[in-house]
Amino acid sequence: MHRWTAHTWHGLYNLPTCQAFLQENLPREGLRLSFILHGIMALAALDAALLAPREDHALVRRYKRAALEYYTRASAEFRDVMKSAVVTRDTLYLLSMFGNIAGFFNLAISDDDNNGSGDGFAAKSAIDRVHDSFVMFLGSIHTAAMNWTWFFGGATSARLAVEEYYPRLEYMELIDVDTMAAIQRLSTVCRAIRLRPTGDPALDSDGQGPISYDVWSYRIAVGQTKYCFAEHVVGRIKGFMVNLPTRCVCGPEIADGLRTREPMAMFILLYWGVLLHGCAGDPWLWWAGTIGRDVVVETSEILARSPAFELEDVREGIAWARKQVGLEAMAQVAG
């Protein structure tokens, strides 16, 4: 618990009003709700693992093993509560909060220090970790939607975020010219790439799936991803882009697109990887690690093998994203 109150809570901090809730209220609630307690312990152990000396593989594995054990226990307890307990004004925001805890855990956990030791770390790609994280963040917002009045009346900073930290489109003017040109490609590509056929004649055309832009969750995801770059420049909300799925309030299309490696979902995620990479330099955001760079590597390689790579804007977007995270150009990789 000391690890949580001294350091781990930093990673979930967004606004100044978050501190009291994360550092004091949440641990206190853990004393009465075991899924919160074990969720906190899981993140604290994972925090310790990620910041432990890389060469001390035994220590890293020990912390990660503890993190997985705590998380498995917390998840089981959370499911039991959702199945058997009556959700109340006092528990709704905490049930929603667990979705955020699970989202950060799935984003940050990896098997990169397993070294074939057989400790049971599931090998997952960065994209799969992001997919699992998105599902958890979406679960958080769906829980909150059970009763918005109760949720906004909880101890979190959610109400303040909505009332005072709403999107300000004038911030888009602060983005530098090169970045603005790069993120505009999200919009042009969204209007060019078709999704897989849905089987719905109202959406499909000539045996092809709908244009990405015509699917609401994709259109919103593009707009929100572009806006994340503005918030990154302003810096008023720490880790703003992490809760992208909840800000989009997107349907299942984006999550399914990540799972199936849908080219448009991969192109959006490519830019999200750049944003995540920007978090890695912030000492508070301990969970960032190399996930942003890893996402750019994986998405660019998938896109390079897809028909979408024929689009100049896709190729230019890949080149820009790889440069932002310190990777060589695709042509050099292919060669």
Coordinates of C-alpha atoms in Angstrom, one line a residue:
M1 CA 0.0 0.0 0.0
H2 CA 2.9 2.3 0.7
R3 CA 4.0 1.9 -3.0
W4 CA 0.5 3.0 -4.1
T5 CA 0.3 6.1 -1.9
A6 CA 3.9 7.2 -2.6
H7 CA 4.1 6.6 -6.3
T8 CA 1.7 4.3 -8.2
W9 CA -1.3 6.7 -8.0
H10 CA 0.6 9.2 -10.1
G11 CA 0.0 7.0 -13.2
L12 CA -3.8 7.4 -12.9
Y13 CA -3.7 11.2 -12.2
N14 CA -5.4 13.5 -14.7
L15 CA -6.4 16.7 -12.8
P16 CA -5.3 18.3 -9.6
T17 CA -8.5 17.2 -7.9
C18 CA -7.6 13.6 -8.6
Q19 CA -4.9 13.5 -5.9
A20 CA -7.0 13.3 -2.8
F21 CA -9.2 10.6 -4.4
L22 CA -6.4 8.4 -5.7
Q23 CA -4.0 8.9 -2.8
E24 CA -6.4 8.8 0.1
N25 CA -10.0 7.9 -0.7
L26 CA -9.4 5.0 -3.0
P27 CA -7.1 3.1 -0.6
R28 CA -9.6 3.7 2.2
E29 CA -12.4 2.2 0.0
G30 CA -10.1 -0.8 -0.5
L31 CA -10.5 -1.6 3.2
R32 CA -14.2 -2.4 2.6
L33 CA -14.1 -3.6 -1.1
S34 CA -11.6 -6.3 -1.7
F35 CA -11.6 -5.9 -5.5
I36 CA -10.4 -2.3 -5.1
L37 CA -7.8 -3.3 -2.6
H38 CA -6.4 -6.1 -4.8
G39 CA -6.7 -3.9 -7.9
I40 CA -4.5 -1.3 -6.2
M41 CA -2.0 -3.9 -5.1
A42 CA -1.9 -5.3 -8.6
L43 CA -1.0 -1.9 -10.1
A44 CA 1.5 -1.2 -7.3
A45 CA 3.3 -4.5 -7.9
L46 CA 3.3 -3.8 -11.7
D47 CA 4.7 -0.3 -11.0
A48 CA 7.5 -1.8 -9.0
A49 CA 8.2 -4.4 -11.7
L50 CA 8.4 -1.8 -14.5
L51 CA 10.7 0.5 -12.5
A52 CA 13.0 -2.3 -11.1
P53 CA 16.5 -2.6 -12.6
R54 CA 16.1 -4.3 -16.0
E55 CA 19.1 -6.6 -15.4
D56 CA 17.5 -8.0 -12.2
H57 CA 15.2 -10.5 -14.0
A58 CA 14.4 -12.4 -10.9
L59 CA 13.1 -9.3 -9.1
V60 CA 11.1 -8.2 -12.1
R61 CA 9.5 -11.6 -12.5
R62 CA 8.7 -11.7 -8.8
Y63 CA 6.9 -8.3 -8.9
K64 CA 5.1 -9.2 -12.1
R65 CA 4.0 -12.6 -10.7
A66 CA 2.6 -10.8 -7.7
A67 CA 0.8 -8.2 -9.9
L68 CA -0.8 -11.0 -11.9
E69 CA -1.9 -12.8 -8.8
Y70 CA -3.5 -9.7 -7.3
Y71 CA -5.1 -8.8 -10.6
T72 CA -6.6 -12.3 -11.1
R73 CA -8.0 -12.1 -7.6
A74 CA -9.4 -8.6 -8.0
S75 CA -11.0 -9.5 -11.3
A76 CA -12.8 -12.5 -9.8
E77 CA -14.0 -10.5 -6.9
F78 CA -15.2 -7.7 -9.2
R79 CA -17.2 -10.2 -11.3
D80 CA -18.8 -11.7 -8.1
V81 CA -19.8 -8.2 -7.0
M82 CA -21.3 -7.4 -10.4
K83 CA -23.3 -10.7 -10.4
S84 CA -24.6 -10.7 -6.9
A85 CA -24.5 -7.3 -5.3
V86 CA -27.0 -4.4 -5.8
V87 CA -25.2 -1.5 -7.3
T88 CA -25.6 1.6 -5.1
R89 CA -24.8 5.3 -5.2
D90 CA -21.8 4.5 -2.9
T91 CA -20.4 1.7 -5.1
L92 CA -21.1 2.7 -8.7
Y93 CA -18.1 5.0 -9.1
L94 CA -15.9 2.4 -7.5
L95 CA -17.1 -0.3 -9.9
S96 CA -16.4 2.1 -12.8
M97 CA -13.0 2.9 -11.3
F98 CA -12.0 -0.7 -11.4
G99 CA -12.5 -0.7 -15.1
N100 CA -9.9 2.1 -15.3
I101 CA -7.5 0.1 -13.0
A102 CA -8.0 -2.9 -15.3
G103 CA -7.4 -0.8 -18.3
F104 CA -4.1 0.5 -17.1
F105 CA -3.0 -3.0 -15.9
N106 CA -3.7 -4.6 -19.3
L107 CA -2.0 -1.7 -21.1
A108 CA 1.2 -2.0 -19.0
I109 CA 1.6 -5.7 -18.4
S110 CA 3.9 -7.6 -20.7
D111 CA 6.1 -10.7 -20.8
D112 CA 9.3 -9.0 -22.0
D113 CA 11.2 -10.2 -19.0
N114 CA 10.0 -13.7 -19.0
N115 CA 13.1 -15.0 -20.8
G116 CA 11.5 -18.4 -21.3
S117 CA 11.4 -19.1 -17.5
G118 CA 7.9 -20.6 -17.6
D119 CA 6.5 -18.2 -15.1
G120 CA 3.2 -18.0 -16.9
F121 CA 3.3 -14.6 -18.4
A122 CA 1.0 -14.7 -21.4
A123 CA 2.8 -13.6 -24.6
K124 CA 0.7 -10.7 -26.1
S125 CA 1.4 -8.2 -28.8
A126 CA 1.2 -4.5 -28.0
I127 CA -1.9 -4.3 -30.1
D128 CA -3.5 -7.1 -28.1
R129 CA -2.7 -5.3 -24.9
V130 CA -4.2 -2.1 -26.2
H131 CA -7.3 -4.1 -27.3
D132 CA -7.7 -5.6 -23.9
S133 CA -7.2 -2.1 -22.3
F134 CA -9.8 -0.6 -24.6
V135 CA -12.3 -3.2 -23.6
M136 CA -11.7 -2.4 -19.9
F137 CA -11.9 1.3 -20.4
L138 CA -15.2 0.9 -22.3
G139 CA -16.5 -1.3 -19.5
S140 CA -15.7 1.5 -17.1
I141 CA -17.9 3.9 -19.0
H142 CA -20.7 1.4 -19.5
T143 CA -20.7 0.9 -15.7
A144 CA -20.9 4.6 -15.1
A145 CA -23.8 4.9 -17.6
M146 CA -25.9 2.7 -15.3
N147 CA -26.7 5.9 -13.4
W148 CA -24.9 9.1 -14.5
T149 CA -26.3 11.1 -11.6
W150 CA -24.7 8.7 -9.1
F151 CA -21.5 8.5 -11.0
F152 CA -21.0 12.3 -11.2
G153 CA -21.9 12.5 -7.6
G154 CA -19.0 10.2 -6.6
A155 CA -15.7 11.2 -5.1
T156 CA -13.8 11.2 -8.5
S157 CA -13.0 14.3 -10.5
A158 CA -15.4 13.2 -13.3
R159 CA -17.9 16.0 -12.8
L160 CA -15.1 18.7 -12.8
A161 CA -13.6 17.1 -15.9
V162 CA -16.9 17.4 -17.8
E163 CA -17.8 20.9 -16.5
E164 CA -14.4 22.7 -16.7
Y165 CA -12.1 20.5 -18.9
Y166 CA -14.4 20.0 -21.9
P167 CA -12.7 20.0 -25.3
R168 CA -11.7 23.5 -26.6
L169 CA -11.3 23.5 -30.4
E170 CA -9.2 26.6 -30.3
Y171 CA -6.4 24.5 -28.8
M172 CA -6.1 22.9 -32.3
E173 CA -4.6 26.1 -33.4
L174 CA -1.6 25.5 -31.1
I175 CA -0.5 22.4 -33.0
D176 CA 2.6 22.9 -35.1
V177 CA 2.2 22.9 -38.9
D178 CA 4.0 19.5 -39.5
T179 CA 1.9 17.7 -36.9
M180 CA -1.3 19.3 -38.2
A181 CA -0.5 18.1 -41.7
A182 CA 0.2 14.6 -40.3
I183 CA -3.0 14.3 -38.3
Q184 CA -5.1 15.6 -41.1
R185 CA -4.3 12.3 -42.9
L186 CA -6.5 10.6 -40.3
S187 CA -9.5 12.3 -41.8
T188 CA -8.6 11.8 -45.5
V189 CA -7.8 8.1 -44.9
C190 CA -11.0 7.6 -42.9
R191 CA -12.9 8.8 -46.0
A192 CA -11.0 6.4 -48.3
I193 CA -10.7 3.1 -46.4
R194 CA -13.6 0.7 -46.4
L195 CA -14.3 -1.6 -43.5
R196 CA -15.0 -5.3 -44.0
P197 CA -18.5 -6.2 -45.2
T198 CA -21.1 -6.1 -42.5
G199 CA -23.8 -8.2 -44.2
D200 CA -26.2 -5.3 -43.8
P201 CA -27.3 -4.1 -47.3
A202 CA -28.0 -0.6 -45.8
L203 CA -24.2 -0.3 -45.0
D204 CA -22.5 -2.4 -47.6
S205 CA -22.1 -1.4 -51.3
D206 CA -21.3 -3.7 -54.2
G207 CA -20.0 -6.4 -51.9
Q208 CA -17.8 -4.0 -50.0
G209 CA -18.1 -2.8 -46.5
P210 CA -18.9 0.8 -45.5
I211 CA -16.6 3.7 -45.7
S212 CA -14.9 4.1 -42.3
Y213 CA -16.2 7.7 -42.0
D214 CA -19.8 6.5 -42.3
V215 CA -19.4 4.4 -39.1
W216 CA -20.0 6.7 -36.2
S217 CA -17.4 5.2 -33.8
Y218 CA -14.6 5.4 -36.4
R219 CA -15.5 9.0 -37.3
I220 CA -15.5 10.0 -33.6
A221 CA -12.3 8.1 -32.9
V222 CA -10.5 10.1 -35.7
G223 CA -11.7 13.4 -34.4
Q224 CA -10.8 12.6 -30.8
T225 CA -7.4 11.3 -31.7
K226 CA -6.6 14.5 -33.6
Y227 CA -7.8 16.5 -30.6
C228 CA -5.6 14.5 -28.3
F229 CA -2.6 16.1 -30.0
A230 CA -3.9 19.6 -29.0
E231 CA -4.3 18.5 -25.4
H232 CA -0.8 17.1 -25.5
V233 CA 0.5 20.5 -26.5
V234 CA -1.5 22.4 -23.8
G235 CA -0.7 19.8 -21.1
R236 CA -3.7 20.6 -18.9
I237 CA -4.9 16.9 -18.6
K238 CA -2.2 14.4 -17.9
G239 CA -2.4 11.3 -20.0
F240 CA -5.5 12.7 -21.8
M241 CA -5.2 10.2 -24.7
V242 CA -5.3 7.0 -22.5
N243 CA -9.0 7.2 -22.0
L244 CA -9.6 7.7 -25.7
P245 CA -12.2 4.9 -25.9
T246 CA -14.3 6.4 -23.2
R247 CA -14.0 9.9 -24.7
C248 CA -15.3 8.4 -28.0
V249 CA -18.0 6.5 -26.2
C250 CA -17.5 4.2 -29.2
G251 CA -19.4 1.1 -30.0
P252 CA -17.9 -2.3 -30.5
E253 CA -16.5 -1.4 -34.0
I254 CA -13.2 0.1 -32.8
A255 CA -12.5 -2.7 -30.3
D256 CA -13.4 -5.3 -32.9
G257 CA -11.3 -3.5 -35.4
L258 CA -8.3 -3.7 -33.1
R259 CA -8.9 -7.4 -32.6
T260 CA -9.2 -8.2 -36.3
R261 CA -6.4 -5.8 -37.4
E262 CA -8.9 -3.7 -39.5
P263 CA -6.7 -1.3 -41.5
M264 CA -8.5 1.9 -40.4
A265 CA -8.3 0.8 -36.7
M266 CA -4.6 0.2 -37.2
F267 CA -4.1 3.6 -38.8
I268 CA -5.9 5.3 -35.8
L269 CA -3.9 3.2 -33.4
L270 CA -0.7 4.2 -35.2
Y271 CA -1.3 7.8 -34.2
W272 CA -2.4 6.8 -30.7
G273 CA 1.0 5.0 -30.4
V274 CA 2.7 8.4 -31.1
L275 CA 0.7 10.0 -28.3
L276 CA 1.6 7.1 -25.9
H277 CA 5.2 7.4 -26.8
G278 CA 5.0 11.1 -25.7
C279 CA 3.9 9.9 -22.3
A280 CA 7.1 7.9 -21.8
G281 CA 9.1 11.0 -20.9
D282 CA 6.7 11.9 -18.0
P283 CA 8.0 10.3 -14.8
W284 CA 4.5 10.2 -13.4
L285 CA 3.2 8.0 -16.2
W286 CA 5.2 5.0 -15.1
W287 CA 2.9 2.6 -17.1
A288 CA 4.0 4.1 -20.5
G289 CA 7.3 2.3 -21.0
T290 CA 7.8 1.4 -24.6
I291 CA 4.2 0.6 -25.4
G292 CA 3.8 3.6 -27.7
R293 CA 6.8 2.7 -29.8
D294 CA 5.8 -1.0 -29.8
V295 CA 2.4 0.0 -31.1
V296 CA 3.9 2.1 -33.9
V297 CA 6.1 -0.8 -34.9
E298 CA 3.3 -3.4 -35.0
T299 CA 0.6 -1.2 -36.7
S300 CA 3.0 0.1 -39.4
E301 CA 4.1 -3.4 -40.3
I302 CA 0.5 -4.6 -40.5
L303 CA -0.5 -1.6 -42.6
A304 CA 2.5 -2.2 -44.9
R305 CA 1.1 -5.6 -45.7
S306 CA -2.5 -4.4 -46.3
P307 CA -4.2 -2.9 -49.4
A308 CA -4.4 0.4 -47.4
F309 CA -0.7 0.8 -48.0
E310 CA -1.5 1.8 -51.6
L311 CA -2.8 5.1 -50.3
E312 CA -0.2 7.8 -50.2
D313 CA -1.7 9.3 -47.0
V314 CA -1.3 5.9 -45.3
R315 CA 2.4 5.7 -46.4
E316 CA 3.0 9.3 -45.3
G317 CA 1.3 8.7 -42.0
I318 CA 3.4 5.7 -41.3
A319 CA 6.6 7.5 -42.2
W320 CA 5.7 10.4 -39.9
A321 CA 4.7 8.2 -37.0
R322 CA 7.8 6.1 -37.2
K323 CA 10.0 9.2 -37.2
Q324 CA 8.2 10.5 -34.1
V325 CA 9.1 7.4 -32.1
G326 CA 12.7 7.1 -33.4
L327 CA 12.2 4.3 -35.9
E328 CA 13.8 4.0 -39.3
A329 CA 11.6 4.4 -42.4
M330 CA 9.7 1.4 -43.7
A331 CA 11.7 1.2 -46.9
Q332 CA 14.9 0.8 -44.8
V333 CA 13.2 -1.9 -42.8
A334 CA 12.0 -3.7 -45.9
G335 CA 15.5 -3.5 -47.4

